XYZ file of N, CA, C and O in Angstrom:
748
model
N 27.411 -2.697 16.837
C 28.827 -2.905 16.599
C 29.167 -2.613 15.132
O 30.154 -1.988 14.745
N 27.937 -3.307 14.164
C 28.424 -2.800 12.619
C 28.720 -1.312 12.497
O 29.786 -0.879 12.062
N 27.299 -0.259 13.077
C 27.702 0.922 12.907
C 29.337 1.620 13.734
O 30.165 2.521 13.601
N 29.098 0.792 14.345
C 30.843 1.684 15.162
C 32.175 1.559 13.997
O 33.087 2.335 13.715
N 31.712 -0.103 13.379
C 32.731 -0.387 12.634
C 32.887 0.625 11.452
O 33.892 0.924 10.807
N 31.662 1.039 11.365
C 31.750 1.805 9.993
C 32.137 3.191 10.442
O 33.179 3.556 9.898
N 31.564 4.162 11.352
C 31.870 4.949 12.280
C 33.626 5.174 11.916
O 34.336 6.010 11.356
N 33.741 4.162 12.460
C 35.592 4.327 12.596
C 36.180 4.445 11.421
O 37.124 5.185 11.146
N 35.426 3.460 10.488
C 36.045 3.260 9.224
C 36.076 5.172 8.340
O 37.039 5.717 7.801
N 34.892 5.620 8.489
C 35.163 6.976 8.050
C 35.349 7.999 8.299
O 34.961 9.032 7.754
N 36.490 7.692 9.882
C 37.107 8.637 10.398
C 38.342 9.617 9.214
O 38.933 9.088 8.272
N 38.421 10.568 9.475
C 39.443 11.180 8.435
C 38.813 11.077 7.050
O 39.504 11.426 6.093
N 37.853 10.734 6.890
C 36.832 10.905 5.067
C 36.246 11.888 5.162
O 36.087 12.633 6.130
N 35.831 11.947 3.972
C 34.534 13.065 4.037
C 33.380 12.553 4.016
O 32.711 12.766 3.005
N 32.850 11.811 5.002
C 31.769 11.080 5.590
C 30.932 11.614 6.703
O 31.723 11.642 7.645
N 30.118 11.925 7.005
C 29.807 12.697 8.031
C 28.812 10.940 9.070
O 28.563 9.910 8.442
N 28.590 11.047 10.048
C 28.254 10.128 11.103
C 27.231 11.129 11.737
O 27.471 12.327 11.885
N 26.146 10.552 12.070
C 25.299 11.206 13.313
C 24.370 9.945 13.891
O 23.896 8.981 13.290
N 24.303 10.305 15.184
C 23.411 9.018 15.937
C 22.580 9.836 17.006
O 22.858 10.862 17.629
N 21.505 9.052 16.999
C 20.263 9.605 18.031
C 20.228 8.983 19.080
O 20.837 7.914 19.040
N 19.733 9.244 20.046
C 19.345 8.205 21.249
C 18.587 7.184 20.980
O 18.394 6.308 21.823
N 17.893 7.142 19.412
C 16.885 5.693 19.209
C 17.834 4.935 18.256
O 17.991 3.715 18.314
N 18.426 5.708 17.418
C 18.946 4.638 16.066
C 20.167 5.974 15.765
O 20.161 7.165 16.077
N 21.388 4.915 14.844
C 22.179 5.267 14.594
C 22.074 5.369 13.157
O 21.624 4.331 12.673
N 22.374 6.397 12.191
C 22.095 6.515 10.924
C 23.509 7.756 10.309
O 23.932 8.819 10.762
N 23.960 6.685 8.760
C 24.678 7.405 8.200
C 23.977 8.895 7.435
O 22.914 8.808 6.821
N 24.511 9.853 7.529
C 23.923 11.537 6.562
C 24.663 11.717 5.707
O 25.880 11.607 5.856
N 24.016 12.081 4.462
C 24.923 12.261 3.483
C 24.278 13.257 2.780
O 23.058 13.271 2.619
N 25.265 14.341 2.226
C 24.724 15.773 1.888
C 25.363 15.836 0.584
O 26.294 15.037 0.482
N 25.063 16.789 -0.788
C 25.513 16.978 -1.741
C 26.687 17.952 -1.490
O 26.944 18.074 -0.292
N 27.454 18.667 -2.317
C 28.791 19.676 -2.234
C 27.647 21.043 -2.076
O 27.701 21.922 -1.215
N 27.040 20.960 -2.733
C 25.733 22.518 -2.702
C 25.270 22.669 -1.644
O 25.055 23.840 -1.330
N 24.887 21.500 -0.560
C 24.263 21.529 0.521
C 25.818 21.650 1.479
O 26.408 20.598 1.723
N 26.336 22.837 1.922
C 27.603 22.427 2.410
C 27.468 21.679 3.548
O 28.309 20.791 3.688
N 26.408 21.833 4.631
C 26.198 21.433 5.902
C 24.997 20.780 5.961
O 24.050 21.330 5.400
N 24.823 19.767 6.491
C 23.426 19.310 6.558
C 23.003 19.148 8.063
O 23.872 18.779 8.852
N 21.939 19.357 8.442
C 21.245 18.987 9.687
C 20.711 17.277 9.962
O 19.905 16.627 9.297
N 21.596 16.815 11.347
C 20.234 15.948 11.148
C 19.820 15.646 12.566
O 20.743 15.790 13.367
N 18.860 15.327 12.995
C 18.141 15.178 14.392
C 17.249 13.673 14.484
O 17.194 12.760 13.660
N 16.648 13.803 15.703
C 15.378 13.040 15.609
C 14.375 13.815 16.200
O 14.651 14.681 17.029
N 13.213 13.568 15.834
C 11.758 14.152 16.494
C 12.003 14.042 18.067
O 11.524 14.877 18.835
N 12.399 13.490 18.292
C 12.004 12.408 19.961
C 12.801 13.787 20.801
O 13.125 13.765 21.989
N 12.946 14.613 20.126
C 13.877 16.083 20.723
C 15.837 15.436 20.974
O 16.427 16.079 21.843
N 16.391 14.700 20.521
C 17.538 14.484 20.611
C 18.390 15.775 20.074
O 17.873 16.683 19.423
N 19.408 15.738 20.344
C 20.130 17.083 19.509
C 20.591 16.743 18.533
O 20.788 15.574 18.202
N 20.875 17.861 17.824
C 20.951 18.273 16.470
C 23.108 17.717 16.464
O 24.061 17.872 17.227
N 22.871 17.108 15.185
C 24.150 17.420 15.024
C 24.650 17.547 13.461
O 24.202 16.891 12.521
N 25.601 18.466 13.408
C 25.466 19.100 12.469
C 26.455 17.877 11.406
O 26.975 16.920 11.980
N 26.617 18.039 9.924
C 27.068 16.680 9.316
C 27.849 17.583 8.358
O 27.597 18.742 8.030
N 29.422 16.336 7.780
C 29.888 17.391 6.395
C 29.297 16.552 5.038
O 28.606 15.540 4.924
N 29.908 17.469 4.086
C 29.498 16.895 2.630
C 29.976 15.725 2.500
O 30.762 15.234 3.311
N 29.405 14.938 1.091
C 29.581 13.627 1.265
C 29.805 13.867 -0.755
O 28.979 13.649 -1.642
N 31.200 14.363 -0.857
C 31.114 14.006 -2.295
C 31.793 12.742 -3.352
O 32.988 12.476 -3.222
N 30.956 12.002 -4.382
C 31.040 11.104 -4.770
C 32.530 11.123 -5.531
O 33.272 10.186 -5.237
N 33.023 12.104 -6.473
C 34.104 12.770 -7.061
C 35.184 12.413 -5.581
O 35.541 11.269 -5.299
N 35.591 13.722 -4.730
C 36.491 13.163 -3.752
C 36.581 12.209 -3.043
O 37.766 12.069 -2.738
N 35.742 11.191 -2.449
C 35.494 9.765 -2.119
C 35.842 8.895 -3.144
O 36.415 7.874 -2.763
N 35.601 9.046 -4.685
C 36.182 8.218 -5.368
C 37.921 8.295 -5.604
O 38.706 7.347 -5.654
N 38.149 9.461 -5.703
C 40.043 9.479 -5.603
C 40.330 8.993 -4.605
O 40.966 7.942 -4.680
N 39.901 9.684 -2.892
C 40.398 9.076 -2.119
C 40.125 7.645 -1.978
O 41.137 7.108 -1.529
N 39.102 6.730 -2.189
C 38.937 5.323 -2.611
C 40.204 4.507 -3.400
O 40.890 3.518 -3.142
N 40.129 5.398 -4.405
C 41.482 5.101 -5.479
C 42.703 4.880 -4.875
O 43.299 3.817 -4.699
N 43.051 6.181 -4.535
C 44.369 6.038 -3.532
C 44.512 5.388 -2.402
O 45.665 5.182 -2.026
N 43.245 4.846 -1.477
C 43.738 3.890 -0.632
C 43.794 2.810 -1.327
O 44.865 2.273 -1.046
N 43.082 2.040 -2.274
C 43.017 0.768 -3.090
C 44.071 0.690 -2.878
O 44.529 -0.070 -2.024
N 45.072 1.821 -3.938
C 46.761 1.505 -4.765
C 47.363 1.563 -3.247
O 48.592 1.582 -3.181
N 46.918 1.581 -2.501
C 47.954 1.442 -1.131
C 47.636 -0.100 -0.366
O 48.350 -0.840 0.311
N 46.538 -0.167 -0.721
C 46.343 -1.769 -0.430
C 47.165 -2.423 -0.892
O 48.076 -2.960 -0.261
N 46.944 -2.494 -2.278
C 47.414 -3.078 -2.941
C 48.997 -3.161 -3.100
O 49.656 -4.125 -3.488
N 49.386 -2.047 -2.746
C 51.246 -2.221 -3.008
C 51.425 -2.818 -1.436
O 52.541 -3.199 -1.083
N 50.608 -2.864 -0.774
C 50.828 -3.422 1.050
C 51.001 -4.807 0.775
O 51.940 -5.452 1.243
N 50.121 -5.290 0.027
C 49.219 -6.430 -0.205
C 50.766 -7.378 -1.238
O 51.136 -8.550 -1.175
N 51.169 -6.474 -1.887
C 52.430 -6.933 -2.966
C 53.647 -6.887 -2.231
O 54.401 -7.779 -2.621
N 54.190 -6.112 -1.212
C 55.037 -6.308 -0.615
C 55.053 -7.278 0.084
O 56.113 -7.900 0.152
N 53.780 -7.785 0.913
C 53.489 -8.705 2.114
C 54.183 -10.006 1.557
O 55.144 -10.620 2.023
N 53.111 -10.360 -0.045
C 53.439 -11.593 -0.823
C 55.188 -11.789 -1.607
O 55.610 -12.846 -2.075
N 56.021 -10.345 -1.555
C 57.049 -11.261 -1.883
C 57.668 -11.481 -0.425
O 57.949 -12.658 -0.196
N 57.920 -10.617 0.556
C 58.107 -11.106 1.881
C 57.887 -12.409 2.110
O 58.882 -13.100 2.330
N 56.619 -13.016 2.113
C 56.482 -14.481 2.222
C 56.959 -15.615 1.190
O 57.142 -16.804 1.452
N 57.093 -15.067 0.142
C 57.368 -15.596 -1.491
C 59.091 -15.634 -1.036
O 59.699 -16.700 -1.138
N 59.584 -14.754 -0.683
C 61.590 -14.464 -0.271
C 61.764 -15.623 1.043
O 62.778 -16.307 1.191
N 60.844 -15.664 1.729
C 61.158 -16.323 2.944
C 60.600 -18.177 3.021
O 60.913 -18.831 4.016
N 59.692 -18.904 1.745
C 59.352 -19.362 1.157
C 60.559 -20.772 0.931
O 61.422 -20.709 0.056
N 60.423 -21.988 1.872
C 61.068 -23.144 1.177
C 60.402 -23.781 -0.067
O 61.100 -24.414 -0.858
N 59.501 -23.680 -0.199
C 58.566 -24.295 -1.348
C 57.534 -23.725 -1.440
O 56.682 -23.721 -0.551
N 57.404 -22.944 -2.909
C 56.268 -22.401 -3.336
C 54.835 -23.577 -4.496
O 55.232 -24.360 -5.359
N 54.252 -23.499 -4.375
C 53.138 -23.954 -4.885
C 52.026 -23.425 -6.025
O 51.155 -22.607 -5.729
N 52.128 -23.828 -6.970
C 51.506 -23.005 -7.970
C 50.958 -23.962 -9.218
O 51.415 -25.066 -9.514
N 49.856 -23.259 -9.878
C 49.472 -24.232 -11.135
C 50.612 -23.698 -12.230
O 51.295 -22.676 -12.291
N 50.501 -24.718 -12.946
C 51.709 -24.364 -14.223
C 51.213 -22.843 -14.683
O 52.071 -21.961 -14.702
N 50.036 -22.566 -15.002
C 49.617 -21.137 -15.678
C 50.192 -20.036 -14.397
O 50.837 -19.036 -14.711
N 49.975 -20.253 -13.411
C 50.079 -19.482 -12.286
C 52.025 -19.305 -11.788
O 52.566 -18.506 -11.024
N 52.493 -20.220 -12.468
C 54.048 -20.180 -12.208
C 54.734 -18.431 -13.147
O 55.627 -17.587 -13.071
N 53.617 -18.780 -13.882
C 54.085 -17.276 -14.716
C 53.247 -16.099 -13.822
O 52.506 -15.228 -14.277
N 53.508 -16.287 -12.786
C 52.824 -14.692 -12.085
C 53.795 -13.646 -12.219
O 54.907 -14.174 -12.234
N 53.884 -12.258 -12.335
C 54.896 -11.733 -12.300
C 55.434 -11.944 -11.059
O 56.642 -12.178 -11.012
N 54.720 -11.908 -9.915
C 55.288 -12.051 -8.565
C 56.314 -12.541 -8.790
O 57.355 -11.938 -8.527
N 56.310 -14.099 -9.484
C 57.355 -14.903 -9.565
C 58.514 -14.775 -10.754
O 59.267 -15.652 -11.178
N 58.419 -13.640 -11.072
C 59.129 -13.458 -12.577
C 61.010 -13.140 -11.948
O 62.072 -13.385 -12.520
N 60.770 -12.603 -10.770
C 62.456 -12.557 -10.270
C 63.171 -13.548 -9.567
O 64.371 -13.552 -9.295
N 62.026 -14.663 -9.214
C 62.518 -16.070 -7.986
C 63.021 -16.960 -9.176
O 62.686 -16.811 -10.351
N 63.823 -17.847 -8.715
C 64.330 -19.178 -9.675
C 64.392 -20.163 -8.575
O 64.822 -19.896 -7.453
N 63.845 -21.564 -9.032
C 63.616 -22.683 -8.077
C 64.658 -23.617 -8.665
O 64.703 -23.745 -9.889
N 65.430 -24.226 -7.946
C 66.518 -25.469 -8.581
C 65.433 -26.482 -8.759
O 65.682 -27.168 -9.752
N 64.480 -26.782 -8.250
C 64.105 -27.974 -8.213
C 62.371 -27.443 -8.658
O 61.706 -26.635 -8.011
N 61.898 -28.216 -10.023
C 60.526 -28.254 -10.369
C 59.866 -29.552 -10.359
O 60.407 -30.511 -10.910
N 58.642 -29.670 -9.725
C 57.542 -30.569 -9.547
C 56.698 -30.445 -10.486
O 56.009 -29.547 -10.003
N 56.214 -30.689 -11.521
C 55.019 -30.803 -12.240
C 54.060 -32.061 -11.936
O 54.338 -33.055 -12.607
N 52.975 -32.195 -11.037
C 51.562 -33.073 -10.786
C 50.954 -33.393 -12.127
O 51.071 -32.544 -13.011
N 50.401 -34.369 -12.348
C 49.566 -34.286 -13.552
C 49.932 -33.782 -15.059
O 49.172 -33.476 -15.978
N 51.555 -33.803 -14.989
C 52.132 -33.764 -16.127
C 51.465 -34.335 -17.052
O 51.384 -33.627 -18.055
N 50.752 -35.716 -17.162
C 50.165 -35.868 -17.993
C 49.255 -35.724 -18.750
O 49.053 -36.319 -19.809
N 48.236 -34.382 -17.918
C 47.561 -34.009 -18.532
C 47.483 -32.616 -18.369
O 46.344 -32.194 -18.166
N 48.431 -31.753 -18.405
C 49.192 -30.753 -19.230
C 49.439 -30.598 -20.265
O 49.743 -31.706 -20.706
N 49.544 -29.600 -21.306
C 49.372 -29.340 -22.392
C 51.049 -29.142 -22.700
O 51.702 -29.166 -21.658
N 51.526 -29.030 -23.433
C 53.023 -28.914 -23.435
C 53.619 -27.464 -23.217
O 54.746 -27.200 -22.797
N 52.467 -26.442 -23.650
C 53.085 -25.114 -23.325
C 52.891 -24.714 -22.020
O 53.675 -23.894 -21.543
N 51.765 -25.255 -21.201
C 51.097 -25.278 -20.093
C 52.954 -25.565 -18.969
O 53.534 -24.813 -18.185
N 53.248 -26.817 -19.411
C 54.288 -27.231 -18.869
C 55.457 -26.717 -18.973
O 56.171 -27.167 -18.076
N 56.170 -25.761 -19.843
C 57.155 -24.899 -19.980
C 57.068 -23.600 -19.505
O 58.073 -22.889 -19.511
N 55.424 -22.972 -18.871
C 55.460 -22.041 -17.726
C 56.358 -22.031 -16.647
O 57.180 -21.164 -16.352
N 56.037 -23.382 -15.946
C 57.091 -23.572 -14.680
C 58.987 -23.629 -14.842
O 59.987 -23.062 -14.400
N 58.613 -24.661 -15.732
C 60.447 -24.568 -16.166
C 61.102 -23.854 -16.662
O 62.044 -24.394 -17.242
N 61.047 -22.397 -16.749
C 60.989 -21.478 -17.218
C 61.694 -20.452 -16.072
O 61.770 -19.233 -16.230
N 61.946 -20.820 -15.477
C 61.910 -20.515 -13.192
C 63.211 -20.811 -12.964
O 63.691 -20.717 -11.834
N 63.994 -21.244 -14.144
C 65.799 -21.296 -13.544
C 66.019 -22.899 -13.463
O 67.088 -23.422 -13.779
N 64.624 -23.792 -12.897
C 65.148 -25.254 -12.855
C 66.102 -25.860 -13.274
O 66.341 -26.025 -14.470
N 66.861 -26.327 -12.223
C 68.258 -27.351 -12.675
C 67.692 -28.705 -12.558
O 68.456 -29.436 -13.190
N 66.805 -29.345 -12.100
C 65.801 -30.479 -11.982
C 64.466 -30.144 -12.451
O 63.938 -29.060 -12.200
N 64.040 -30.864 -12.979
C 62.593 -30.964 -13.202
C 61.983 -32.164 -12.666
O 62.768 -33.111 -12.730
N 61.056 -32.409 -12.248
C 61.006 -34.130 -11.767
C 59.095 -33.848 -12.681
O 58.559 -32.746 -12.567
N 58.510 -34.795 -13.335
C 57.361 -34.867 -13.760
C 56.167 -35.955 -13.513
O 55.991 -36.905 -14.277
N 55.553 -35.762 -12.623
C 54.910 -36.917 -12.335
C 53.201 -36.972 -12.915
O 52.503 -35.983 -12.691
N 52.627 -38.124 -13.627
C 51.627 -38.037 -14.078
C 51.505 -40.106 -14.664
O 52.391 -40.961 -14.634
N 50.065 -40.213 -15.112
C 50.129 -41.632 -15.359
C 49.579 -41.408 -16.905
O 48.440 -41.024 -17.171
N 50.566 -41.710 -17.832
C 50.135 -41.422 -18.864
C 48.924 -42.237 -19.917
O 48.447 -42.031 -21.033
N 48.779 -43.196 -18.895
C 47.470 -44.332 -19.132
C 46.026 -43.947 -18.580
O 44.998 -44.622 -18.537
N 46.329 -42.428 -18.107
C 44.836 -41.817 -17.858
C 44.774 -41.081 -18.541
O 45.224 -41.261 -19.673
N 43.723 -38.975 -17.884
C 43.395 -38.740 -19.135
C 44.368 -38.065 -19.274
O 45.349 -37.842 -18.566
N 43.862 -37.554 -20.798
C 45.158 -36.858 -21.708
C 44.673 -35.215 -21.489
O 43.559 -34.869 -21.096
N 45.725 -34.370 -21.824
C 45.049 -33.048 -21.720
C 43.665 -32.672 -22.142
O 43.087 -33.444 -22.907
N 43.112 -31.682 -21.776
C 41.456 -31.225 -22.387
C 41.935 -30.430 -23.562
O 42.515 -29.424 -23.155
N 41.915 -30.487 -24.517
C 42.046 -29.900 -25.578
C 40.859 -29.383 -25.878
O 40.373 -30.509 -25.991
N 39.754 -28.532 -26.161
C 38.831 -27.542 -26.594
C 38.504 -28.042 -28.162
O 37.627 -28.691 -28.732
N 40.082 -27.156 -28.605
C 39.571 -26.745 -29.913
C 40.176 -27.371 -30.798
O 41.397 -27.422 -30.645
N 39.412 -28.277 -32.398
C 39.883 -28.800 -33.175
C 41.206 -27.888 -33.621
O 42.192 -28.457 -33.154
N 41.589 -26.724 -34.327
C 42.452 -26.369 -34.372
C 44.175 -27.035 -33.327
O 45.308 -27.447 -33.574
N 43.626 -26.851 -32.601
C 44.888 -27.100 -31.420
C 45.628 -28.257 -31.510
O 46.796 -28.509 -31.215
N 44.297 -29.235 -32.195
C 45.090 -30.568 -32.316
C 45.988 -30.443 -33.894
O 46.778 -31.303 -34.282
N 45.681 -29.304 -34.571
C 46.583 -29.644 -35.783
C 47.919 -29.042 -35.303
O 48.903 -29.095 -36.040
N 47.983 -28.414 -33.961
C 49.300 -27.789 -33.907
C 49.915 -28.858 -32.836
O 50.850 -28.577 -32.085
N 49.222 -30.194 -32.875
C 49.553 -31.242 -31.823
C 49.676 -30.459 -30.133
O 50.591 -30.718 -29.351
N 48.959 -29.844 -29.951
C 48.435 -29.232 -28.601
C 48.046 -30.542 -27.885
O 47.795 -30.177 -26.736
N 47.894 -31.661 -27.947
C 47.622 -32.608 -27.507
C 48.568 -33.808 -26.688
O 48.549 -34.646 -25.786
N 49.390 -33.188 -27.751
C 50.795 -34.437 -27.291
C 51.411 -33.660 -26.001
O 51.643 -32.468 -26.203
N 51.719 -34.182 -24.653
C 52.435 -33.393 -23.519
C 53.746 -33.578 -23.329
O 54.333 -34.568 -23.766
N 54.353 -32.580 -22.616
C 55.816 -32.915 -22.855
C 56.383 -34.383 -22.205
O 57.397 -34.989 -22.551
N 55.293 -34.799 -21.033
C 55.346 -36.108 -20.310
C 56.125 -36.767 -21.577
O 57.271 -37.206 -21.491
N 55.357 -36.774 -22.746
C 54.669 -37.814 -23.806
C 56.403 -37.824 -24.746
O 57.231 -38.680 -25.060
N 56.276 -36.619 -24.868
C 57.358 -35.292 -25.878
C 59.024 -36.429 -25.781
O 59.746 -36.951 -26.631
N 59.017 -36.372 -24.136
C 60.413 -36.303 -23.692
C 60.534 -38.500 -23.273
O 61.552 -39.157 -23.055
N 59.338 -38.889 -23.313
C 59.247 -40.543 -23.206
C 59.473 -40.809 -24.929
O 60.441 -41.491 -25.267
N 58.789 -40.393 -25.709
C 58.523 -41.133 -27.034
C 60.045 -39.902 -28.100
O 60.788 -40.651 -28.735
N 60.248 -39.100 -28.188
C 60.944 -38.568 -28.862
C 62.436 -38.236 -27.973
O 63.426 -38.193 -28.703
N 62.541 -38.139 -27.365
C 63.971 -38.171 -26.242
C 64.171 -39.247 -25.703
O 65.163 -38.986 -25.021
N 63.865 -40.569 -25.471
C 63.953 -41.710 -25.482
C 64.298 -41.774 -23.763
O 64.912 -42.696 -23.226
N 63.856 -40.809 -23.205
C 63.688 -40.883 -21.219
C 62.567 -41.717 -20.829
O 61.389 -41.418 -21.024
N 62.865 -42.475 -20.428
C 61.701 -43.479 -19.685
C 61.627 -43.378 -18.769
O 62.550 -43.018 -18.039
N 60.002 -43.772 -18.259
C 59.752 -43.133 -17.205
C 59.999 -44.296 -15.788
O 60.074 -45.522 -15.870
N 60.058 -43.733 -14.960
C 60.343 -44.549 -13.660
C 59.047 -44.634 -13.065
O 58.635 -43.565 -12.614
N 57.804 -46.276 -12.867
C 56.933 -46.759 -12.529
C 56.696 -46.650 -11.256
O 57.900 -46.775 -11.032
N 56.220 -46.523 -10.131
C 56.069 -45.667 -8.887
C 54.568 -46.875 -8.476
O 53.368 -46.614 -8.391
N 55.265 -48.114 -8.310
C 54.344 -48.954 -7.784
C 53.898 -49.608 -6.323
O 53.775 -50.796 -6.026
N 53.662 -48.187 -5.359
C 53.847 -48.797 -4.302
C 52.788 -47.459 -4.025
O 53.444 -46.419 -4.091
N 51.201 -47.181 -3.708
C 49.964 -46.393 -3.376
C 50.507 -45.807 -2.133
O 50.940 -46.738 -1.454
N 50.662 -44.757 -1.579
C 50.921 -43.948 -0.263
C 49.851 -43.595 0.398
O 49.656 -43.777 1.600
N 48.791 -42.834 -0.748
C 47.630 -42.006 -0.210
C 46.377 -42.919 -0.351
O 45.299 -42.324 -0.361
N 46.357 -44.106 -0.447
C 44.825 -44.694 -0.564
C 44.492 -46.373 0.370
O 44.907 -47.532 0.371
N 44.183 -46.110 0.584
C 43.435 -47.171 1.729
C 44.168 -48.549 0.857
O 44.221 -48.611 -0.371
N 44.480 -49.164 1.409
C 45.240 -50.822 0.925
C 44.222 -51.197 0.358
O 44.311 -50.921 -0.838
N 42.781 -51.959 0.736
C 41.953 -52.523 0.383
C 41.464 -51.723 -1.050
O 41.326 -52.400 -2.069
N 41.208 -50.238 -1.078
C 40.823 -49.651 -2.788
C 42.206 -50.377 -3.671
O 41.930 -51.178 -4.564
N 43.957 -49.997 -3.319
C 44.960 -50.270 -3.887
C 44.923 -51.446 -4.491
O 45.567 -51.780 -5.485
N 43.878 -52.307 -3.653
C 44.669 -53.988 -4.381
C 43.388 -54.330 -5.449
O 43.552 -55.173 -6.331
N 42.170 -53.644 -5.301
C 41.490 -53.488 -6.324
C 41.424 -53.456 -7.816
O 40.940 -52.333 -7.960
N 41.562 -53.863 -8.865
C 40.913 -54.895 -9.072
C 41.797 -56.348 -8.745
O 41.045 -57.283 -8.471
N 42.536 -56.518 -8.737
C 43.795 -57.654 -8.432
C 43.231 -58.844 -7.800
O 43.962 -59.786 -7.495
C-alpha cells in the first residue's frame, strides 16, 4: 500500500515507477542516462523508466510547497473570518494572519505573569474591552536577563494599571475548575 501511495504520489513528476512480480522498487536515472532499464532476473519484463533530475524536482518541489502553502493560508483565514473566538498566546496575537481582524473583546490568562510588552501584542487587535485575569500573589514574569530588569521588564501591565492607574482589581473567590476538597485546602 506504501508503494502505491508513493506510485500515485509521482504521477505527473519526473519520477519514473517500475515493479516486478517479486518486489516493487523506485528507478532513478541521471539526465545523461536519458532512459534507464529495469527488470528482474526471475525473467519479468522489462520496463523501461524516465530521468529522475534533482534540479527539475527541486523547482517543481518549490512550486508545489508555495501552493501548499497559499492553500494552507487561505484555508486559515476562511476559518479565522468565520471564527467566534480566536485563541492565541499574547506573542502569537501578532501573527500577520491576524494583522487585518480586530476583536471588541480581549482576554489576557496569566496576565500576571506577562511581561508588559508581551501584553500590548493582543491589545493592539482594535479591543474596546480588555478583561485581564491573573493572581498577582503568584509568579511574576520570567525575566532572563539582568538588563531587562533595569528597563523594569518585570513590572506587568496587571501590576502597571493596579498600582499606577489606581484600577483595582475584582477578587474572583469562588474555584470552578478544582475539586472542592483541594479548594478548601489549606482552610
Amino acid at each position: 500500500a506504501l508503494f502505491e501511495r508513493a506510485k500515485q504520489a509521482a504521477e505527473g513528476s519526473n519520477l519514473a515507477w517500475a515493479s516486478s512480480s517479486s518486489s516493487s522498487s523506485l528507478i532513478t536515472s541521471s539526465r545523461s542516462k536519458r532512459n534507464a532499464a529495469a527488470g528482474s532476473s526471475s525473467g519479468a519484463s522489462t520496463h523501461l523508466v524516465g530521468q529522475l533530475d534533482s534540479e527539475s524536482l527541486g523547482l517543481d518541489a518549490k512550486r508545489k510547497w508555495g501552493q501548499a502553502e497559499a492553500l494552507s493560508r487561505e484555508a486559515s483565514k476562511q476559518v479565522l473570518s468565520e471564527a467566534h473566538v480566536v485563541c492565541a498566546t499574547c506573542a502569537g496575537a501578532g501573527d500577520p494572519m491576524l494583522a487585518e481582524m480586530h476583536f471588541n473583546v480581549v482576554v489576557i490568562d496569566e496576565a500576571t505573569q506577562a511581561t508588559e510588552p508581551a501584553t500590548l501584542v493582543p491589545l493592539t487587535q482594535g479591543a474596546q474591552c480588555a478583561v485581564m485575569a491573573g493572581d498577582p500573589c503568584q509568579l511574576p514574569p520570567t525575566i532572563v536577563s539582568r538588563q531587562a530588569y533595569t528597563f523594569k521588564l518585570d513590572k506587568t501591565l496587571f501590576d502597571r494599571l493596579q498600582q499606577e492607574v489606581g484600577l483595582a482589581p475584582l477578587l474572583l473567590d469562588t474555584q470552578y475548575r478544582m475539586n472542592p476538597a483541594i479548594s478548601k485546602f489549606p482552610r
